[in-house]
Short mmCIF file of C-alpha atoms and ligand atoms in Angstrom, two decimals:
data_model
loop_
_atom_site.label_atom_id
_atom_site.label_comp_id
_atom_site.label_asym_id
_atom_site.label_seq_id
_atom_site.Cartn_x
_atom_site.Cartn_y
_atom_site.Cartn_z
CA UNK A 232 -14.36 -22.93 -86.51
CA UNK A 233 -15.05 -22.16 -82.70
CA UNK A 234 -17.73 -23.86 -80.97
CA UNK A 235 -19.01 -24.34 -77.35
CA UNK A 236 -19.01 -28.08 -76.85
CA UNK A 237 -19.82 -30.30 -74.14
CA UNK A 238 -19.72 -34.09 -73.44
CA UNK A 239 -23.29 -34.64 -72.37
CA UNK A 240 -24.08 -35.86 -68.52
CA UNK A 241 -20.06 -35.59 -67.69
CA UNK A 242 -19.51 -32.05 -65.66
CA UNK A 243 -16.87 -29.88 -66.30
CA UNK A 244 -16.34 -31.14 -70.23
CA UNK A 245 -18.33 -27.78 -71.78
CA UNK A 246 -15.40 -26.12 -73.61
CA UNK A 247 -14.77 -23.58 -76.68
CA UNK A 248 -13.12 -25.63 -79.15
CA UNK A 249 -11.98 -25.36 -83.09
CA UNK A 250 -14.41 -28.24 -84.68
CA UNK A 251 -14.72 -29.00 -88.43
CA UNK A 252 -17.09 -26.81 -90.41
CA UNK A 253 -20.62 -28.66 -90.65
CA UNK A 254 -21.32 -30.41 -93.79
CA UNK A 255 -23.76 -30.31 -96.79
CA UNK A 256 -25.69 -33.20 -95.58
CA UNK A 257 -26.55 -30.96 -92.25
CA UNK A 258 -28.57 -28.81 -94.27
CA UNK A 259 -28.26 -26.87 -97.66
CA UNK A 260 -28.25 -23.18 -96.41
CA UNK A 261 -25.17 -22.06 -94.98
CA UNK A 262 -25.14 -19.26 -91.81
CA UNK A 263 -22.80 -17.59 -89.81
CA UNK A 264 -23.84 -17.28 -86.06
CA UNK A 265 -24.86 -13.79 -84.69
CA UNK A 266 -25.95 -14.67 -81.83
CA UNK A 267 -26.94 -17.54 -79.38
CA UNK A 268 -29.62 -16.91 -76.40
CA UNK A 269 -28.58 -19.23 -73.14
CA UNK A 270 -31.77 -20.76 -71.14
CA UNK A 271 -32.03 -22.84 -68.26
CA UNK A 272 -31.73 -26.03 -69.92
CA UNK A 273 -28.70 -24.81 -71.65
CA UNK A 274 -26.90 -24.73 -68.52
CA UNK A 275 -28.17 -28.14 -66.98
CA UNK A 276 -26.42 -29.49 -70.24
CA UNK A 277 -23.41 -27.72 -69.38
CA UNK A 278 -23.83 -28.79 -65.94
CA UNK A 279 -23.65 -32.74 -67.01
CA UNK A 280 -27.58 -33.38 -65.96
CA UNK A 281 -28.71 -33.23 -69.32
CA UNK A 282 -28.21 -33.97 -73.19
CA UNK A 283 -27.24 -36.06 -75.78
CA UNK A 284 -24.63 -36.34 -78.37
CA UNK A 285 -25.09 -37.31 -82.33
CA UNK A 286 -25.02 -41.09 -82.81
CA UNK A 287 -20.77 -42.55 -82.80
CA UNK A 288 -20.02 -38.77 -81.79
CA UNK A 289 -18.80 -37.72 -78.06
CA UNK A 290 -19.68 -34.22 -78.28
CA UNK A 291 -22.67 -31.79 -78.84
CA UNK A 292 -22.70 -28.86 -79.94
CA UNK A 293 -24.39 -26.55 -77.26
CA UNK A 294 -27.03 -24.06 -78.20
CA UNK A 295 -30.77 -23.61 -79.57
CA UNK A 296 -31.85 -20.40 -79.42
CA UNK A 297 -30.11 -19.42 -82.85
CA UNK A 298 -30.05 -16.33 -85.02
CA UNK A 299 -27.82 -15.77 -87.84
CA UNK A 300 -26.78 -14.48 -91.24
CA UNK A 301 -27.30 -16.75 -94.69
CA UNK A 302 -23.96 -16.77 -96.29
CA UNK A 303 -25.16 -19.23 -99.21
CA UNK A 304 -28.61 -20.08 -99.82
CA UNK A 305 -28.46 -23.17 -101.26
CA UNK A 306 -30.36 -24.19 -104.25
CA UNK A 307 -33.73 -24.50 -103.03
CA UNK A 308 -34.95 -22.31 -99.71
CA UNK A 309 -35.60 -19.04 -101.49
CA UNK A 310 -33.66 -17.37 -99.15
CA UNK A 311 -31.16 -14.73 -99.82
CA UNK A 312 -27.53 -14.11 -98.99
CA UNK A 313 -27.58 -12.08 -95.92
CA UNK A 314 -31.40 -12.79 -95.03
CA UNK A 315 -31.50 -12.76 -90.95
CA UNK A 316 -32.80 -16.60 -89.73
CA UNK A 317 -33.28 -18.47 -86.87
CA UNK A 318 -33.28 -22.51 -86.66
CA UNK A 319 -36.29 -24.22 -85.42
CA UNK A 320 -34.36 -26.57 -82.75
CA UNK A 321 -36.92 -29.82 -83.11
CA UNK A 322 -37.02 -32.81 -85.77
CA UNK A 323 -39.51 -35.65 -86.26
CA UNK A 324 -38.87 -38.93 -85.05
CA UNK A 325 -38.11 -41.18 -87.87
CA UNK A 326 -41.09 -43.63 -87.30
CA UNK A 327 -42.47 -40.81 -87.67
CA UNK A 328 -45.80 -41.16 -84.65
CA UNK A 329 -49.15 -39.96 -85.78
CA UNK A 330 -48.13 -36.05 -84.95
CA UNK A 331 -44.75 -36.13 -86.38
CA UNK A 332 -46.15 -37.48 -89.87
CA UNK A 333 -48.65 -34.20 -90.10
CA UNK A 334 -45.64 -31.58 -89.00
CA UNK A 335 -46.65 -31.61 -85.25
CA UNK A 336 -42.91 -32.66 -83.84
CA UNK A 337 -44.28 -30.70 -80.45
CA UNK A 338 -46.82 -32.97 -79.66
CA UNK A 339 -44.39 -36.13 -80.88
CA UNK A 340 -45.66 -39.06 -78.95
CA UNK A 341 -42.46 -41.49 -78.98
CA UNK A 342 -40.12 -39.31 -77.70
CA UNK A 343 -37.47 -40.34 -80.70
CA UNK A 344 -37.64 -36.97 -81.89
CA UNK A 345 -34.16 -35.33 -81.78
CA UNK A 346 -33.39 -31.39 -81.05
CA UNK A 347 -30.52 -29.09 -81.78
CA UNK A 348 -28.12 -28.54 -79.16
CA UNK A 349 -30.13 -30.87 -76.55
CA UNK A 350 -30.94 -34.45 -78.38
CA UNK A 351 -28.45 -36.11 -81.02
CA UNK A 352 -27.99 -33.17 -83.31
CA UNK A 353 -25.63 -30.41 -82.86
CA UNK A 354 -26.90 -26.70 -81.56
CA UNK A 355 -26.34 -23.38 -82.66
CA UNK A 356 -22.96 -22.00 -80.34
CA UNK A 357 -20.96 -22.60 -83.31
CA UNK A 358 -18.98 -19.65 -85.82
CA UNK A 359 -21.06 -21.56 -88.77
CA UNK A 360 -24.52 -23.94 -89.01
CA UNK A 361 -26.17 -25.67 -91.69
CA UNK A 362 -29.75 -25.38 -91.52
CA UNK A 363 -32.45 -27.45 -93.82
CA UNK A 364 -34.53 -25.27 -95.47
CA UNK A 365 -37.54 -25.88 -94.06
CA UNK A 366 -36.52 -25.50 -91.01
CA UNK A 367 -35.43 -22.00 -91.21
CA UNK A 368 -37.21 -19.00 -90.32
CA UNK A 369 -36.72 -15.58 -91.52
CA UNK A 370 -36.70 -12.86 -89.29
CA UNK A 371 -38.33 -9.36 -90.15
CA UNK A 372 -34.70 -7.74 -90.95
CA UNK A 373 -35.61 -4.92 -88.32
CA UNK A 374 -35.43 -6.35 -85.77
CA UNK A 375 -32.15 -7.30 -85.75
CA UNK A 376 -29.97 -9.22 -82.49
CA UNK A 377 -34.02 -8.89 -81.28
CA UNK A 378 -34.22 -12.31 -83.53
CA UNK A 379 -32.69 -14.54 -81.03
CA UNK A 380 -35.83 -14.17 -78.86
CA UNK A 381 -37.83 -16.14 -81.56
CA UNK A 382 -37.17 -19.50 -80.05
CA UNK A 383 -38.87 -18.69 -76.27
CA UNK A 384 -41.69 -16.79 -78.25
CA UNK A 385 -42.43 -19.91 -80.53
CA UNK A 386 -42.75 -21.83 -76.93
CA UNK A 387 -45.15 -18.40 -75.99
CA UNK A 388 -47.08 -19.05 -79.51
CA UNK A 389 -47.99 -22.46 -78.80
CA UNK A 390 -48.61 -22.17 -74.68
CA UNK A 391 -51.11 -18.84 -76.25
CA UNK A 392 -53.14 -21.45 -78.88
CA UNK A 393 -53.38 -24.06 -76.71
CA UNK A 394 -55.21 -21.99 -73.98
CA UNK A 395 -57.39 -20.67 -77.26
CA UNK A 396 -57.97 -23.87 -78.54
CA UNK A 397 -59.39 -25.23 -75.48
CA UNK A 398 -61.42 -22.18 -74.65
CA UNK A 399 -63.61 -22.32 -77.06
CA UNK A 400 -64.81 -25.53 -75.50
CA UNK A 401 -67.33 -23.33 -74.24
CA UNK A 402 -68.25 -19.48 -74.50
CA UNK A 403 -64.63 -17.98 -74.55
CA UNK A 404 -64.48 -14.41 -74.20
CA UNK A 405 -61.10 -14.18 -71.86
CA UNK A 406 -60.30 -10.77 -70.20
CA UNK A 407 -57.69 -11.49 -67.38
CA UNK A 408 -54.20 -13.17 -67.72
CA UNK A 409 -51.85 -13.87 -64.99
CA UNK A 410 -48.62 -15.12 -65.51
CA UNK A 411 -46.68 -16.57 -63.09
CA UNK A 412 -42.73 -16.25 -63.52
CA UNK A 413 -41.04 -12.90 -65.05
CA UNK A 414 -38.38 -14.73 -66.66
CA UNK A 415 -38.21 -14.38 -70.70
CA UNK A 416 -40.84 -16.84 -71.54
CA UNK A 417 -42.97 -15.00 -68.88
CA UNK A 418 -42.43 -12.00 -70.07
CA UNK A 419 -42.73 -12.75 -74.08
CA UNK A 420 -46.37 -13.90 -72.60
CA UNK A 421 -47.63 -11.38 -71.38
CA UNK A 422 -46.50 -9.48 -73.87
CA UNK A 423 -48.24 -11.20 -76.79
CA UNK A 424 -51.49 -11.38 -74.17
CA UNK A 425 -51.19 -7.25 -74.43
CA UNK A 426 -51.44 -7.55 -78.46
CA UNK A 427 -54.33 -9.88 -77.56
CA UNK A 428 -55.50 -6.92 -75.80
CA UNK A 429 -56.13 -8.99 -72.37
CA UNK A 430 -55.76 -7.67 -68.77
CA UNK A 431 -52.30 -9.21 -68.33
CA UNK A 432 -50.78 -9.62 -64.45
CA UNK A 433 -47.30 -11.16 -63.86
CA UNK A 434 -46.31 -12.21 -60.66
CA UNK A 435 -42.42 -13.11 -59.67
CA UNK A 436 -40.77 -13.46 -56.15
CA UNK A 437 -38.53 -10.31 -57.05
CA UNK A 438 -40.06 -7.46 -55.48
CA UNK A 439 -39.65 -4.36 -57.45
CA UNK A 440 -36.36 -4.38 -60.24
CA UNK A 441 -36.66 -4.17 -63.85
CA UNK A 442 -39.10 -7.24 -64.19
CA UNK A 443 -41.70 -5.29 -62.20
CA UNK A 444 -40.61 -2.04 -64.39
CA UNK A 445 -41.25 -3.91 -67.80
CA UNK A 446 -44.18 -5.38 -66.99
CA UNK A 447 -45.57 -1.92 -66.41
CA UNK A 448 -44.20 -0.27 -69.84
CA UNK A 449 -46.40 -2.93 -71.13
CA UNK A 450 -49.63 -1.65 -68.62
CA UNK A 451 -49.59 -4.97 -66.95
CA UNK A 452 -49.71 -5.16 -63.25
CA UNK A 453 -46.85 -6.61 -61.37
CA UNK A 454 -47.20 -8.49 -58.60
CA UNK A 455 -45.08 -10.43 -56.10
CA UNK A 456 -46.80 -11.85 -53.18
CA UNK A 457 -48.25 -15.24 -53.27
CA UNK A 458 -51.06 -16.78 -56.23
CA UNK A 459 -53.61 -17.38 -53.02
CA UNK A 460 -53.07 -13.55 -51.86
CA UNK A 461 -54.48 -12.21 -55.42
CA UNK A 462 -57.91 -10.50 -55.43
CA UNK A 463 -58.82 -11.92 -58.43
CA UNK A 464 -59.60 -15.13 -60.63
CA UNK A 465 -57.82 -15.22 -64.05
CA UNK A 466 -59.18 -16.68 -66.74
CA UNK A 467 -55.94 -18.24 -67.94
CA UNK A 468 -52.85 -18.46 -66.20
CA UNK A 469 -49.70 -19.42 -67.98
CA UNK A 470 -47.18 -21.15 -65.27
CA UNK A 471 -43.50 -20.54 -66.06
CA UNK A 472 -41.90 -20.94 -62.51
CA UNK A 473 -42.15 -25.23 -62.27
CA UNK A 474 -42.67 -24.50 -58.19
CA UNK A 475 -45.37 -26.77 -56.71
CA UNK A 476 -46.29 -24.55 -54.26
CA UNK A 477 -47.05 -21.88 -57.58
CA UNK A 478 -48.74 -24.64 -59.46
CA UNK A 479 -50.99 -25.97 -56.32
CA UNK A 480 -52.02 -22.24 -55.89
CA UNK A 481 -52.23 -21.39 -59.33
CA UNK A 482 -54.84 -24.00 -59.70
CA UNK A 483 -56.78 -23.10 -56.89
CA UNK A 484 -56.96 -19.22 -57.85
CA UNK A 485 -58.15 -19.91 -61.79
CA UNK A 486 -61.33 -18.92 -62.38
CA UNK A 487 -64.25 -21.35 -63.26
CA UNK A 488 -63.79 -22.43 -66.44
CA UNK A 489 -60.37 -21.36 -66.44
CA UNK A 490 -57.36 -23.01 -68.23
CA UNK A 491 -53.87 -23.36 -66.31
CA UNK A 492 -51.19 -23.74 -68.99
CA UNK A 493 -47.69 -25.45 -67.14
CA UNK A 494 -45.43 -24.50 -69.32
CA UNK A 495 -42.05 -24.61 -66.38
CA UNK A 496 -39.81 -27.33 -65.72
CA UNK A 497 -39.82 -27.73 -61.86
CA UNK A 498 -37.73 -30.28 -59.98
CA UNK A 499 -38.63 -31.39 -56.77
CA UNK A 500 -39.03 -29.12 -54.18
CA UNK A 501 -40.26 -29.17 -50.98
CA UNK A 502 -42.96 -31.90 -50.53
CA UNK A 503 -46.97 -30.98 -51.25
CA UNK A 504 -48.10 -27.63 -49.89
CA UNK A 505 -51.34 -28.50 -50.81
CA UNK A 506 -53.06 -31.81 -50.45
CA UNK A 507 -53.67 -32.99 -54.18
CA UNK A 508 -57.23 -34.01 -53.90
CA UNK A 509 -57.68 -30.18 -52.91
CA UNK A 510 -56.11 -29.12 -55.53
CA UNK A 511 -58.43 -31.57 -57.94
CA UNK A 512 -61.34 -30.71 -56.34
CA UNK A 513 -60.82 -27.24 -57.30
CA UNK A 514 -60.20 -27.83 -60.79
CA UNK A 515 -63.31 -30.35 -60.64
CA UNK A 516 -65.98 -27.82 -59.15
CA UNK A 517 -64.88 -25.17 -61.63
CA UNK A 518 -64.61 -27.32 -65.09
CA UNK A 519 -60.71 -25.88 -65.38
CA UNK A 520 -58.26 -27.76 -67.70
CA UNK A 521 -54.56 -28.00 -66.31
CA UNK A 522 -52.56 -28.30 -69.57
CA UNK A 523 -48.68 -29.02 -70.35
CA UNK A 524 -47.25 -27.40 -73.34
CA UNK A 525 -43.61 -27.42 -74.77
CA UNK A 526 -41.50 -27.17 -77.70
CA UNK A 527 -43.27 -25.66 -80.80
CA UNK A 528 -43.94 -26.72 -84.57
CA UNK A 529 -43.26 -24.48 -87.55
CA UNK A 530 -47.61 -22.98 -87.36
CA UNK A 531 -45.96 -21.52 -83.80
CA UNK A 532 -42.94 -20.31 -84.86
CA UNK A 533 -44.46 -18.40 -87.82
CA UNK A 534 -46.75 -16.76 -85.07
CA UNK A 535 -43.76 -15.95 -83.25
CA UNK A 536 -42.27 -14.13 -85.86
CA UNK A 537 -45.60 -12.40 -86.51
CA UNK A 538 -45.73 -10.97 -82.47
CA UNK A 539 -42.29 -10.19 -82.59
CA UNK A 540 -42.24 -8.29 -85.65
CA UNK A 541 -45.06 -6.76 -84.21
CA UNK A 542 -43.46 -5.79 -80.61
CA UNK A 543 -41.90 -2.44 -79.16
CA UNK A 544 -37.95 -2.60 -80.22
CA UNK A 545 -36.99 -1.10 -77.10
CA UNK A 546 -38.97 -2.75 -74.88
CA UNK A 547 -37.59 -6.03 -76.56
CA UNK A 548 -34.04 -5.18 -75.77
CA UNK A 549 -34.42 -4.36 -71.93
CA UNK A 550 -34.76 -8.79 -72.39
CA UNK A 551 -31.52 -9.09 -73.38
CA UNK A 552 -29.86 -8.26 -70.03
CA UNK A 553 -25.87 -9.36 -70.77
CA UNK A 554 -24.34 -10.04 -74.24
CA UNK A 555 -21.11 -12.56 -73.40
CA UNK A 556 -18.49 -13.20 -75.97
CA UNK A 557 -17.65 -16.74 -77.16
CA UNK A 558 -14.66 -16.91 -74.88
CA UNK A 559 -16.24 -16.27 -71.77
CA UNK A 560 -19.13 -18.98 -72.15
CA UNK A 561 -18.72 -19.68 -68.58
CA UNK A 562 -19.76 -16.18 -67.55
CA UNK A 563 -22.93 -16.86 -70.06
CA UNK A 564 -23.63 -19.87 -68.19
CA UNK A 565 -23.81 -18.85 -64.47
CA UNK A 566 -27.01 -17.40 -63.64
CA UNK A 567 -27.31 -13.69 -62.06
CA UNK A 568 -29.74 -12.27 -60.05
CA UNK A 569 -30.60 -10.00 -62.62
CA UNK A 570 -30.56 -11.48 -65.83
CA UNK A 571 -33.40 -12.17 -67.49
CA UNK A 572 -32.48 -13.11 -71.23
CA UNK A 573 -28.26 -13.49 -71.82
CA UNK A 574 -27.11 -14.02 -75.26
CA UNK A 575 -23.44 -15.27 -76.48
CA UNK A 576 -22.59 -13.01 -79.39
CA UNK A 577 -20.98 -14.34 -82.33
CA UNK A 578 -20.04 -12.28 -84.77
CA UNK A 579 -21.69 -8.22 -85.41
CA UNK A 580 -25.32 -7.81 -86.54
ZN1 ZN B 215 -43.07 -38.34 -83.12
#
């Protein structure tokens, strides 16, 4: 079968190849690929930065934001042939820690977890997966190649409860949302903060453009000066650009008693804008909490599939910006200005 393969951390190796069909032993439910969504990390592991193969193996197969099509069941996940699923990408560490023993692989505190398509087990770019069946998620049939949004929305899910969770530290009755970054995850916020029925504001360097335009179908504001220019304090922000000068800002703007969720990977970048102790002192004065949040475990993913399911079709697919072949991975990988979610399409819905 085809696959996109790379040889993790050596550039120029990612490749469409003919690889064996996956075994039993990967999982008991058999699915042909549909689709395949391409992030950010996806390409630093095509770039050579990032990734690891299977134990004794020298490849990976590329890939984790899956949807597909059972073609055989298996004995034992009361799926159906033809039922629409999507993989979740992380597995326990086989200690397992504390949060991996109780199904909370996102909050694994060993780091020997392993992930589909990024750490030691092979990803979704391939014709057919295997899939264990507890780790697959059905997809409301309706919503069709709209599926392969549920992995960023399960990493939406869990960025949303974790702000909840620590709200209700103290009287919690949130109004205003900003999010900074209209990328997918940024924009998969703020639309499950509209279902929420919060005042959601997303602010992105791109003036104007179709981010700006969906964030008003949704009756969000748009914004895309600087955090420190805003007239307002949120009373959450979710952070999905990684920039420090965002973060520093972001931080200083909240509200008191706000929550800053970081949920972008930033690297570098151009020294402090702001001295830290500032930035503390801020967060200090006005009881905030400045959490990280990645990955997701199976109570997020479920969620996911409940706000998706739950979403405007059409507004869904303005995401999906470019649908690549398999051949022409390369295209997938390169980064446009105006992409915001680009999926590798494997075979028809
Ligand atoms: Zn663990």
């Amino acid at each position: 079968m085809k696959a996109i393969i790379v040889e993790p951390k050596k550039t120029g190796t990612v490749r469409l190849e003919n690889i064996s069909e996956p075994q039993p032993k990967e999982g008991s439910v058999l699915v042909r690929a549909v689709a395949v969504g391409v992030c950010g990390t996806d390409v630093e592991i095509a770039e050579g930065k990032y990734g690891w193969a299977p134990q004794g193996q020298q490849y990976l197969v590329l890939g984790h934001e899956s949807l597909g099509r059972v073609i055989d069941p298996g004995p034992s996940s009361g799926l159906k042939k033809d039922d629409l699923v999507v993989g979740i990408v992380r597995r326990p560490d086989p200690v397992p820690c504390p949060n991996c023993a109780v199904g909370e692989w996102d909050m694994c505190r060993n780091g020997l977890y392993t992930e589909r398509g990024i750490k030691e087990i092979h990803g979704f770019m391939s014709e057919l997966w295997r899939i264990e069946p507890e780790y697959a998620i059905k997809v409301d049939p309706s919503l069709g190649l709209l599926g392969v949004l549920l992995e960023p929305s399960s990493v939406v899910a869990k960025a949303l409860e974790q702000v909840g969770l620590i709200g209700r530290r103290s009287f919690w009755e949130p109004k205003t949302l900003l999010v900074t970054g209209a990328g997918p995850v940024g924009l998969l916020a703020a639309l499950f903060a509209k279902i929420y029925g919060l005042d959601v504001h997303v602010l992105d360097r791109v003036e104007g453009g179709p981010k700006a335009d969906l964030v008003r179908e949704l009756g969000g504001t748009y914004h895309s000066g600087s955090v420190k220019d805003l007239k307002f304090e949120p009373d959450a922000i979710i952070e999905c650009t990684g920039v420090g000068q965002v973060i520093g800002e972001s931080i200083q703007k909240i509200g008191a008693n706000g929550i800053v969720c970081l949920a972008g990977i930033g690297h570098g970048g151009s020294g402090l804008s702001a001295n830290i102790a500032d930035v503390a002192s801020s967060a200090v004065l006005r009881n905030n909490v400045i959490v990280g949040s990645v990955n997701a475990n199976k109570r997020h993913w479920y969620r996911a599939s409940q706000y998706l399911a739950r979403a405007d079709r059409s507004w869904l697919m303005k995401l999906i910006t470019r649908i690549e072949k398999p051949e022409s991975f390369m295209n997938a990988l390169q980064r446009k200005p105006d992409d915001i979610k680009v999926v590798i399409q494997f075979s028809e819905i």
